[in-house]
mmCIF file of C-alpha atoms and ligand atoms in Angstrom:
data_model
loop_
_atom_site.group_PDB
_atom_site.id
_atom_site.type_symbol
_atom_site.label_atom_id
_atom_site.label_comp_id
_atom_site.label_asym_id
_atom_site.label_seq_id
_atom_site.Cartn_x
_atom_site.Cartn_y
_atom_site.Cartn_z
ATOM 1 C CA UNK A 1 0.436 -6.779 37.659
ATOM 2 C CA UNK A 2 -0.466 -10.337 38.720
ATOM 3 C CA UNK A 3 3.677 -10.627 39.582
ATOM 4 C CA UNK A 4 3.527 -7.371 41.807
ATOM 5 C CA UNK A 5 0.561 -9.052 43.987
ATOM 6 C CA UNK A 6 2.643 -11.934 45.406
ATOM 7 C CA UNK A 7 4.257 -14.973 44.169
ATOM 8 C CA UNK A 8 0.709 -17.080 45.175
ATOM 9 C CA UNK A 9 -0.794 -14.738 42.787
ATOM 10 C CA UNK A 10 1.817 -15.013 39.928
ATOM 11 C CA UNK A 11 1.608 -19.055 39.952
ATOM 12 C CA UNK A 12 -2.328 -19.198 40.186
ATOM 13 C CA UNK A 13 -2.252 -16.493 37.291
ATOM 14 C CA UNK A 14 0.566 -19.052 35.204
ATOM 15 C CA UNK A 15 -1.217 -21.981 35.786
ATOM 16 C CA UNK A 16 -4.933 -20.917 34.695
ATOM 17 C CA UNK A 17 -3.098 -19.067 31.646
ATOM 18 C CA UNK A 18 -5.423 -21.363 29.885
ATOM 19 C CA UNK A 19 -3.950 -23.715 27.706
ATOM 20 C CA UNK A 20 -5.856 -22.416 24.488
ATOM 21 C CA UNK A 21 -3.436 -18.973 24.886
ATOM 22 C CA UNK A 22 -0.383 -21.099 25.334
ATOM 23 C CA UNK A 23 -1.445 -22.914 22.252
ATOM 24 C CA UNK A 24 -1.861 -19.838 20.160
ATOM 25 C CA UNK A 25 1.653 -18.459 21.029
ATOM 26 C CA UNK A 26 2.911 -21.213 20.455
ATOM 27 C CA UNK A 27 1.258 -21.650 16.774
ATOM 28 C CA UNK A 28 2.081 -18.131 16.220
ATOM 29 C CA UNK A 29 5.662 -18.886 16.964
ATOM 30 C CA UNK A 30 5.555 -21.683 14.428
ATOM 31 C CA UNK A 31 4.124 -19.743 11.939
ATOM 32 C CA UNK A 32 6.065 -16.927 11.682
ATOM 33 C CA UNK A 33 8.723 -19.420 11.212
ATOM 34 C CA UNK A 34 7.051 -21.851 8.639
ATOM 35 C CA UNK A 35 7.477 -19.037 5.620
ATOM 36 C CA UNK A 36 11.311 -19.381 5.830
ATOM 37 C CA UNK A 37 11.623 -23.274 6.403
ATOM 38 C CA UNK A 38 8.962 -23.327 2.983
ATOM 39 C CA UNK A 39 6.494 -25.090 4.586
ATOM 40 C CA UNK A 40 3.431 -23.403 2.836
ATOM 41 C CA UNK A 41 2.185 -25.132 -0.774
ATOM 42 C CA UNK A 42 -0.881 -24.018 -2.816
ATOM 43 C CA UNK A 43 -3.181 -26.333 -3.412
ATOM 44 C CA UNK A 44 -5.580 -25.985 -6.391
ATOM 45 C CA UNK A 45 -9.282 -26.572 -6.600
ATOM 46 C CA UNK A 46 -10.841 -26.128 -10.279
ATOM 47 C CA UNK A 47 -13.436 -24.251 -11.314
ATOM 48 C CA UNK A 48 -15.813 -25.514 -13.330
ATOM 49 C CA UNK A 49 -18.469 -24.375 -15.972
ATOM 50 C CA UNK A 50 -22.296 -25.488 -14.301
ATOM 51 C CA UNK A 51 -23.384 -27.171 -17.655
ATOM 52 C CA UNK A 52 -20.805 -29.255 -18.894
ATOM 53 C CA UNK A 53 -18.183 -29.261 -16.148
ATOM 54 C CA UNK A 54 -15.598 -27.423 -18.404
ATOM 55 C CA UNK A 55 -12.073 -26.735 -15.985
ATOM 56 C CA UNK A 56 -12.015 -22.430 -16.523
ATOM 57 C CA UNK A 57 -9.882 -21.911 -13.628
ATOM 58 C CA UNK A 58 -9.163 -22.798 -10.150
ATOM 59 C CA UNK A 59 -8.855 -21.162 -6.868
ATOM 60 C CA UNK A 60 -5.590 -21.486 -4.908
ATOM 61 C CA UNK A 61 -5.806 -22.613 -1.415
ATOM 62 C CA UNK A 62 -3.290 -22.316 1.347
ATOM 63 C CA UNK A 63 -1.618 -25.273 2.846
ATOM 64 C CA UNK A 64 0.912 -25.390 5.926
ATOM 65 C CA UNK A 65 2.613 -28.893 5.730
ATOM 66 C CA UNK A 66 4.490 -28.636 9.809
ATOM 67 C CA UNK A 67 7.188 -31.056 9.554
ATOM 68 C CA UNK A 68 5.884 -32.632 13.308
ATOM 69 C CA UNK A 69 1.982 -31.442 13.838
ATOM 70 C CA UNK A 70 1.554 -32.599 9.773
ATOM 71 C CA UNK A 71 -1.159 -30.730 7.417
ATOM 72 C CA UNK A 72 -2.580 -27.688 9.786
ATOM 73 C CA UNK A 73 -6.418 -26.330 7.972
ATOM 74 C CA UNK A 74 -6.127 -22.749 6.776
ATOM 75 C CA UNK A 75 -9.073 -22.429 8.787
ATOM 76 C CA UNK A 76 -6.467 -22.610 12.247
ATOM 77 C CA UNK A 77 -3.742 -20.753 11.045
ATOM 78 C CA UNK A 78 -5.284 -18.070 8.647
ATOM 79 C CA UNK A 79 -6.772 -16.342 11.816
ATOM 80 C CA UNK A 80 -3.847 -16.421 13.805
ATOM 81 C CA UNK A 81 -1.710 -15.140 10.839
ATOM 82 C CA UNK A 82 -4.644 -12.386 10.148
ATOM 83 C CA UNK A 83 -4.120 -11.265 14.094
ATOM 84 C CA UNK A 84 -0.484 -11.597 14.455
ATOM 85 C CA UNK A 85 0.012 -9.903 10.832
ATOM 86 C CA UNK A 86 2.199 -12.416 9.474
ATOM 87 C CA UNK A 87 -0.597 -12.477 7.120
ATOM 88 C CA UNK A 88 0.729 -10.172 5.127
ATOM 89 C CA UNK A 89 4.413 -11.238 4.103
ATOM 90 C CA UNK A 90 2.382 -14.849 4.086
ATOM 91 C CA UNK A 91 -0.805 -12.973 1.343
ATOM 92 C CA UNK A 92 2.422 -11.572 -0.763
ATOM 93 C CA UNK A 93 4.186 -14.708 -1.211
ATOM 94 C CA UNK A 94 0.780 -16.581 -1.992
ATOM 95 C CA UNK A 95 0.478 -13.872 -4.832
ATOM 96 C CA UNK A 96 4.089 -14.407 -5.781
ATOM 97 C CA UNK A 97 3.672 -18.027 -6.113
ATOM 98 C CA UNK A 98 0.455 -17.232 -8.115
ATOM 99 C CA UNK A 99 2.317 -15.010 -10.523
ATOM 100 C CA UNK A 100 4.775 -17.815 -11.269
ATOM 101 C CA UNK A 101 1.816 -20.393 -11.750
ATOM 102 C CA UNK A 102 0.033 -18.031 -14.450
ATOM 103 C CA UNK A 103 3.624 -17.729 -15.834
ATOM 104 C CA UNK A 104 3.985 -21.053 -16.533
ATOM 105 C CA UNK A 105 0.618 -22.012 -17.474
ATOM 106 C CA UNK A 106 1.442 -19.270 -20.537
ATOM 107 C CA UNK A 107 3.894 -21.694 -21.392
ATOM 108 C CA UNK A 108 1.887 -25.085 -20.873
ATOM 109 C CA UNK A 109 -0.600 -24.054 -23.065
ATOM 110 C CA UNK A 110 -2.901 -23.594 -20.406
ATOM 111 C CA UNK A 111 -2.814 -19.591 -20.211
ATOM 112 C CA UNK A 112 -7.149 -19.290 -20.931
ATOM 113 C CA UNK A 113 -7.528 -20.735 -17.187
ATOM 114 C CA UNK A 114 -7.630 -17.835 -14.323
ATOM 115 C CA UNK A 115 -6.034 -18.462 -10.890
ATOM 116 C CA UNK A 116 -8.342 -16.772 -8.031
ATOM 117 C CA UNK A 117 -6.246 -15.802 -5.221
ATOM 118 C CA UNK A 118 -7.859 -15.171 -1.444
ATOM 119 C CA UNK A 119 -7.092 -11.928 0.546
ATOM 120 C CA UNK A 120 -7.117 -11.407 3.900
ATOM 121 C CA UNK A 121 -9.043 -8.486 5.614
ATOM 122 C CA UNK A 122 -5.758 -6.709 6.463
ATOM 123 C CA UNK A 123 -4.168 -7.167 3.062
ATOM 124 C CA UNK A 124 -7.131 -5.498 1.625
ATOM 125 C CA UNK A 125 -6.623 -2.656 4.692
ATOM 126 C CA UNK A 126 -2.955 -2.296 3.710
ATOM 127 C CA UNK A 127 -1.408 0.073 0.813
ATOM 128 C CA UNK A 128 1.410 -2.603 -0.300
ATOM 129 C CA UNK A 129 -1.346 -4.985 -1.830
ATOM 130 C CA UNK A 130 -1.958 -2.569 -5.520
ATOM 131 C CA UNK A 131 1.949 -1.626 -5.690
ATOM 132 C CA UNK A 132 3.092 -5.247 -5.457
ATOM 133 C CA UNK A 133 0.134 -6.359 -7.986
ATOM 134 C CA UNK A 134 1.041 -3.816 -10.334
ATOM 135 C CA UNK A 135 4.760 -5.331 -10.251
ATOM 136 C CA UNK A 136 4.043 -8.619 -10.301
ATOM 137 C CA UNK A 137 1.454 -8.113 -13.464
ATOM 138 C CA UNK A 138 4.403 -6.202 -15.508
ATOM 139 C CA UNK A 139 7.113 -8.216 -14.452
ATOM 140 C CA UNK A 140 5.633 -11.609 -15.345
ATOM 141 C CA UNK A 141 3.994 -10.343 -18.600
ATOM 142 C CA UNK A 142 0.540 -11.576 -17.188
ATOM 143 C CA UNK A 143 -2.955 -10.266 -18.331
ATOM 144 C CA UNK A 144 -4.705 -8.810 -15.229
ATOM 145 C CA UNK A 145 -8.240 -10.429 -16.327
ATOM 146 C CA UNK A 146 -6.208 -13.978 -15.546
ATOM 147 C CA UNK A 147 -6.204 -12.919 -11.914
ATOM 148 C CA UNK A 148 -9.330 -13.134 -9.568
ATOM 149 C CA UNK A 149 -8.911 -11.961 -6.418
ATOM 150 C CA UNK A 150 -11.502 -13.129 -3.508
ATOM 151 C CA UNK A 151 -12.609 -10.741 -1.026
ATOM 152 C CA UNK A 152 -14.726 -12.375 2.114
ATOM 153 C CA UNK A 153 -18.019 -10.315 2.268
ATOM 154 C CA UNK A 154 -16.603 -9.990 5.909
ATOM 155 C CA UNK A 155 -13.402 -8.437 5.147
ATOM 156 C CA UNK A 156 -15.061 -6.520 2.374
ATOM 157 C CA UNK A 157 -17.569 -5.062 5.131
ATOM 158 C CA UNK A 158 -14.966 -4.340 7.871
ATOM 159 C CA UNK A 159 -13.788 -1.058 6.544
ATOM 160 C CA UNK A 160 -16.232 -0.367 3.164
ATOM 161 C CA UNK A 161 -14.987 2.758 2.058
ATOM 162 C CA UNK A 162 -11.355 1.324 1.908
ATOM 163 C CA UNK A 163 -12.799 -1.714 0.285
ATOM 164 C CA UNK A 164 -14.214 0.480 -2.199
ATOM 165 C CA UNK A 165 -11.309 2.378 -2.673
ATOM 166 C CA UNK A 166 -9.130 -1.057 -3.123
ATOM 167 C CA UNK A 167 -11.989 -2.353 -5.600
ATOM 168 C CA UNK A 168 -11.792 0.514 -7.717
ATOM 169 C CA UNK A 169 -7.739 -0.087 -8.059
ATOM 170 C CA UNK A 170 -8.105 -3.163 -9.294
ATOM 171 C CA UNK A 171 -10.868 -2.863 -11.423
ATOM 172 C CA UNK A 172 -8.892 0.327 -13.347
ATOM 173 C CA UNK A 173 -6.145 -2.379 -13.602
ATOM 174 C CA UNK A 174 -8.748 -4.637 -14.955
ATOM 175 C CA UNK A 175 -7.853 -7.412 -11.884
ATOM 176 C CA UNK A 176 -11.013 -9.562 -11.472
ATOM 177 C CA UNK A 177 -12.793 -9.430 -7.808
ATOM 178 C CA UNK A 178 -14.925 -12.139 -6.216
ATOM 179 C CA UNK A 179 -16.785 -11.670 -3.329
ATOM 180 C CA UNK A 180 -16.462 -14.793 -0.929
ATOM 181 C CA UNK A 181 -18.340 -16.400 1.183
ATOM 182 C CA UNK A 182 -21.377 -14.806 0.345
ATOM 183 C CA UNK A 183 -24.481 -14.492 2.698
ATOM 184 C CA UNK A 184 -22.682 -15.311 5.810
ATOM 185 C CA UNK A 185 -22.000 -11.752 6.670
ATOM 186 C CA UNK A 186 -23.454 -8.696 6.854
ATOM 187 C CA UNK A 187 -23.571 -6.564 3.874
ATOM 188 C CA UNK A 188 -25.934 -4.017 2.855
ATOM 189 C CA UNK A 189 -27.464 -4.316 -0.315
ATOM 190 C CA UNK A 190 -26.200 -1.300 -1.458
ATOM 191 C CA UNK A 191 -22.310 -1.801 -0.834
ATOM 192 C CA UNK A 192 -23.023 -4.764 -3.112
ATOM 193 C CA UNK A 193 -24.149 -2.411 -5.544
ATOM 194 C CA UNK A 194 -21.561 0.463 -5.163
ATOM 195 C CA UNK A 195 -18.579 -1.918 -5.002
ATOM 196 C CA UNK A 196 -16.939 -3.159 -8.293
ATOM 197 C CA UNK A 197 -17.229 -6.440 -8.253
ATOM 198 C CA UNK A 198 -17.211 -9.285 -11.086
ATOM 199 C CA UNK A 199 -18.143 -12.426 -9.641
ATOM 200 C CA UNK A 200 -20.086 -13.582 -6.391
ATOM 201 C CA UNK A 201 -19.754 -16.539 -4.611
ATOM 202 C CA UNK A 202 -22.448 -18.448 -3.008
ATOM 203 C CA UNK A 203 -21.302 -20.146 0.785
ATOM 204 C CA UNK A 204 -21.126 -23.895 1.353
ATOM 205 C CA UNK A 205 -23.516 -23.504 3.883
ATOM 206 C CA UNK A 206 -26.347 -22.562 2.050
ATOM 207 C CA UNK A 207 -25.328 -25.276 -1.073
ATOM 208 C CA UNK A 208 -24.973 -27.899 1.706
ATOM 209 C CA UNK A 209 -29.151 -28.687 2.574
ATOM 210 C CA UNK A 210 -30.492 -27.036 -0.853
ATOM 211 C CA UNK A 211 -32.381 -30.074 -1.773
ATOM 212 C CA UNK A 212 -33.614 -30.682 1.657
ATOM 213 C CA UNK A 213 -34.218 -27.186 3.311
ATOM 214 C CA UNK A 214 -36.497 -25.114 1.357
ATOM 215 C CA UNK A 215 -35.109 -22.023 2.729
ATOM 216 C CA UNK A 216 -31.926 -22.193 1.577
ATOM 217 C CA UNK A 217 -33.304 -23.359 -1.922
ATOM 218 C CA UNK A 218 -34.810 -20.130 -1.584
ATOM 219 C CA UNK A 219 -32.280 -17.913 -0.786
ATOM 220 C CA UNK A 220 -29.679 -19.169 -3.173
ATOM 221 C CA UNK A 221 -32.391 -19.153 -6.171
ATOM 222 C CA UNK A 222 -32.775 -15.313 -4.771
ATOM 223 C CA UNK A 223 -28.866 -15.124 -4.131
ATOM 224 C CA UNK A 224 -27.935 -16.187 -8.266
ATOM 225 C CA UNK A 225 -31.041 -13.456 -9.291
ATOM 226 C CA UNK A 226 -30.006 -10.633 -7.451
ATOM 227 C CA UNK A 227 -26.093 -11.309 -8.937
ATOM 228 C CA UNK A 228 -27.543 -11.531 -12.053
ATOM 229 C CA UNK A 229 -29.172 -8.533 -11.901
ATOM 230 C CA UNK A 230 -26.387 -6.357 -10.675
ATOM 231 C CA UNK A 231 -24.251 -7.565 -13.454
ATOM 232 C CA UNK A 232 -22.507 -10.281 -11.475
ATOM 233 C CA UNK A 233 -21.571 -13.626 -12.164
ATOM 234 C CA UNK A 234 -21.965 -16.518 -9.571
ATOM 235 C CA UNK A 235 -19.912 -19.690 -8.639
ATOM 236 C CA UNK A 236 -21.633 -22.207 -6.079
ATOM 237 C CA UNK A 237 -18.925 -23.190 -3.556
ATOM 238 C CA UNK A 238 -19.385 -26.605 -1.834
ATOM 239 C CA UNK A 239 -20.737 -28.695 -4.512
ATOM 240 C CA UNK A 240 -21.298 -32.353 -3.384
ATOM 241 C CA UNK A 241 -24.033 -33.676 -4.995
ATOM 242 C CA UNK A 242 -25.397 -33.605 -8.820
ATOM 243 C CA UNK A 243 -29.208 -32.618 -7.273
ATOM 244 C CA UNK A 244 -26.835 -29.939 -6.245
ATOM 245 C CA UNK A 245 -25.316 -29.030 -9.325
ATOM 246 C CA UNK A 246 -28.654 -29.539 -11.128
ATOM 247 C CA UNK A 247 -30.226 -27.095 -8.940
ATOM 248 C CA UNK A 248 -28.132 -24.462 -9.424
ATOM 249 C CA UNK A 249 -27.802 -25.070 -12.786
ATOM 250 C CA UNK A 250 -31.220 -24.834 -13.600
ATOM 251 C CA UNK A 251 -31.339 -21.272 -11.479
ATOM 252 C CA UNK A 252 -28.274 -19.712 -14.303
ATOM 253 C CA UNK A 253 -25.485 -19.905 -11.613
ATOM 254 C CA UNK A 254 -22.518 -19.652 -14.140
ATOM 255 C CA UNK A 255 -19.613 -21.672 -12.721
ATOM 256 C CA UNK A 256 -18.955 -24.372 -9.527
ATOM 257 C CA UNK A 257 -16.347 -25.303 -7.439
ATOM 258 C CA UNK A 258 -16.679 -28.703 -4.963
ATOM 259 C CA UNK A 259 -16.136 -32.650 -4.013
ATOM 260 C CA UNK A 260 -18.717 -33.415 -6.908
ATOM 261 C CA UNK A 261 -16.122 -32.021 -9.645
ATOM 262 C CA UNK A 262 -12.550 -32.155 -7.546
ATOM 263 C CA UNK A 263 -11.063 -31.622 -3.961
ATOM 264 C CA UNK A 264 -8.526 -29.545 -3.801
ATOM 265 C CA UNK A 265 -5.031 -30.547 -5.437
ATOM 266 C CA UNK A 266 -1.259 -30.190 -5.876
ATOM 267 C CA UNK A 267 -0.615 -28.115 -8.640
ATOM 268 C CA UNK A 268 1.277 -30.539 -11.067
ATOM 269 C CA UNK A 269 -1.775 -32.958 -10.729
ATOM 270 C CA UNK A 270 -4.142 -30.082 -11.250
ATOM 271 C CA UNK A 271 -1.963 -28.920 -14.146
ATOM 272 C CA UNK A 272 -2.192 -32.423 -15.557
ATOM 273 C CA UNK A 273 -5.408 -32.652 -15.383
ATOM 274 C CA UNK A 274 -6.250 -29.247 -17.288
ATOM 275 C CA UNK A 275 -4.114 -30.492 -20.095
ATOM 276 C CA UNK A 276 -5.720 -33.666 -20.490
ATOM 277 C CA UNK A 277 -8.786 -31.688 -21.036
ATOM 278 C CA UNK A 278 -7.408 -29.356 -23.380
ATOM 279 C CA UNK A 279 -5.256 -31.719 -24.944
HETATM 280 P P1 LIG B 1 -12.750 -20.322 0.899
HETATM 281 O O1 LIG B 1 -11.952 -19.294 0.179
HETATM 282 O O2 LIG B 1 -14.213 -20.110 0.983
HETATM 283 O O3 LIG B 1 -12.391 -21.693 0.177
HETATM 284 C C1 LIG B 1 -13.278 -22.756 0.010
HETATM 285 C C2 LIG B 1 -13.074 -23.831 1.036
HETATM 286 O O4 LIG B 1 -14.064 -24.845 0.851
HETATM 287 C C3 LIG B 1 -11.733 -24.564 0.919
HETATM 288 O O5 LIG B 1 -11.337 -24.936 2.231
HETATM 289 C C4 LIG B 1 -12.100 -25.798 0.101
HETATM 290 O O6 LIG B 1 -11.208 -26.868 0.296
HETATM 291 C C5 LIG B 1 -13.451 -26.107 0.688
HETATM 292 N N1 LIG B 1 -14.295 -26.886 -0.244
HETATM 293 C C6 LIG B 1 -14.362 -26.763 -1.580
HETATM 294 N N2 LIG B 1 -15.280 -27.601 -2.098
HETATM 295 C C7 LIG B 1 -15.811 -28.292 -1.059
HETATM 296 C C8 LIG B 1 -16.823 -29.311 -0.947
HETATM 297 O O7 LIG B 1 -17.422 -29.745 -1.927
HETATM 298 N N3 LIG B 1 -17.099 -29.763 0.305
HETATM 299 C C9 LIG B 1 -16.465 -29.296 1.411
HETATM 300 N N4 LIG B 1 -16.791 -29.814 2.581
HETATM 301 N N5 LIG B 1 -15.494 -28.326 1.337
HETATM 302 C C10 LIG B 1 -15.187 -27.830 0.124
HETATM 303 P P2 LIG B 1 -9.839 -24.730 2.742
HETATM 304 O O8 LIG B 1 -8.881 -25.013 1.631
HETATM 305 O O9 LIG B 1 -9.712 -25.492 4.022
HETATM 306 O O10 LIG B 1 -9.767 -23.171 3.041
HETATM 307 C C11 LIG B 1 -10.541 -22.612 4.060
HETATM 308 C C12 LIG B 1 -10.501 -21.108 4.004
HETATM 309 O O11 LIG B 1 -9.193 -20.622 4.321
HETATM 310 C C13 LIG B 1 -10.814 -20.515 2.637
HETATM 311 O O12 LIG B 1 -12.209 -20.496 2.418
HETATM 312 C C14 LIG B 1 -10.214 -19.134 2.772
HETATM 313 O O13 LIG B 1 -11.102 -18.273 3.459
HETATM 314 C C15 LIG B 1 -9.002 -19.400 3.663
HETATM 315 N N6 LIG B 1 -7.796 -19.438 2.818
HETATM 316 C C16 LIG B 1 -7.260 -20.457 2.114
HETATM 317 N N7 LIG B 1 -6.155 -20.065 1.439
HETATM 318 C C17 LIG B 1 -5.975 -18.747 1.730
HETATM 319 C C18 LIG B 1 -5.014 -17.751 1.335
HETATM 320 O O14 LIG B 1 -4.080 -17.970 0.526
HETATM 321 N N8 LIG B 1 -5.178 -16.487 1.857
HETATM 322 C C19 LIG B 1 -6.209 -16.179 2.705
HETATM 323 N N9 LIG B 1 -6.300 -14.940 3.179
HETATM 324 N N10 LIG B 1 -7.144 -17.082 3.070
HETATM 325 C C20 LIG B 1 -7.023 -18.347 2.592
HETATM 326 MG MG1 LIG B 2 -12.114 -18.310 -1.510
HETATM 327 MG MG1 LIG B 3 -15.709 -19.286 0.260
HETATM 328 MG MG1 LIG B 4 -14.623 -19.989 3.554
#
């Protein structure tokens, strides 16, 4: 349309194109390319038990190493992959590369630790997500209670009765589900109830000023009770501090993930380090 109206049109139409559009195509193009050149890596962050700082699992992070722009943040490119859809050949080769991890912690000794593995909103929208986790379970031999998979209360809200439909699959097939990122969005208390869920996940945001805003003590100390009461079990993400950890701690939340116990890792140095405990 802006062509049609006159080549002055067309150029002052290219050239305030603002850059930020440009820049998304552009990532977009180098994303949908970065799966075959094997650019992606997981990255492991442990999980950790509140009282003693027992390793019981980790969660499995996304990282896009670009050969020129270096280390790109999953929080710039999981967006862009979640609108373009490249999320989901992306979400079933995270979960392949999961599979093989659990496979070969079997045989490291380490097979008591369980992976937690992110989904996007559109994964959990799509039908190939339960067919492919059903294959991957049988074909690798794995126990479906060593899988965790995180659900954003976000994604989880976008569409609840699929949601609930999805969380019913996986609990029958005895999968683990974490809600993520929990109290920045917009769930009603009931959802929380209906859906089948195992674990909830306190945000970094409200961890980050719990010793110093007494609101946010509040709400997490309410946060870990109402879990508790619904049957849930709660991890603290963001864990910096040990006031932090002692806080929590002293309200029952279960398990922590953060700086204060490790940053997120390569897997041979995260596989290391759980045999060294076991050891
Ligand atoms: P998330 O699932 O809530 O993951 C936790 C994020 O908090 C991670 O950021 C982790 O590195 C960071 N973190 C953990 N402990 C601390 C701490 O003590 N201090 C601070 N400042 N940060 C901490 P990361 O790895 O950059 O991932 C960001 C988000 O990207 C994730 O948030 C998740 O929503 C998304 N993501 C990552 N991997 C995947 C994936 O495979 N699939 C999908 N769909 N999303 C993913
Ligand atoms: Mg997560
Ligand atoms: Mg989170
Ligand atoms: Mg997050």
């Amino acid at each position: 349309a802006a062509k049609s109206q006159g080549r002055g049109n067309f150029q002052f139409f290219s050239s305030s194109m603002n850059r930020a559009t440009h820049e998304r195509l552009l990532m977009e193009n180098r994303l949908s390319q970065a799966l075959e050149k094997q650019e992606f890596e997981l990255y492991l962050q442990p999980q950790v038990a509140m009282t003693d700082g027992r390793i019981i699992g980790a969660e499995a992070l996304l990282r896009w190493h670009h050969p020129e722009l270096g280390m790109i943040s999953p929080d710039r490119f999981i967006p862009i992959a979640e609108e373009s859809g490249l999320i989901l050949p992306l979400g079933d080769w995270v979960l392949r590369r999961a599979a093989q991890l659990l496979v070969t912690w079997r045989e490291q000794g380490l097979g008591h630790l369980r992976l937690a593995v992110n989904l996007s909103a559109r994964q959990c929208r799509g039908t190939s997500l339960v067919p492919l986790l059903d294959k991957l379970l049988a074909d690798n031999g794995i126990a479906a209670a060593q899988l965790e998979l995180e659900i954003t209360e976000s994604a989880a809200m976008q569409d609840p009765e699929s949601s609930r439909t999805l969380l019913q699959a996986l609990r029958a097939r005895g999968i683990k589900v974490a809600i993520d990122d929990f109290g920045t969005g917009y769930s009603s208390l009931s959802y929380l109830k209906e859906f089948k869920l195992d674990r909830l996940k306190i945000d970094r945001s409200f961890v980050k000023d719990i010793e110093t805003d007494p609101n946010d003590a509040v709400i997490v100390s309410a946060t870990i009770a109402l879990a508790h009461s619904l049957g849930l079990e709660v991890t603290a993400e963001g864990v910096e501090t040990e006031a932090q950890r002692a806080f929590l701690c002293s309200k029952g939340c279960e398990t922590a993930q953060g700086y204060l116990f490790a940053k997120p890792m390569p897997v041979e140095q995260f596989e290391a380090m759980a045999a060294a405990i076991t050891a």
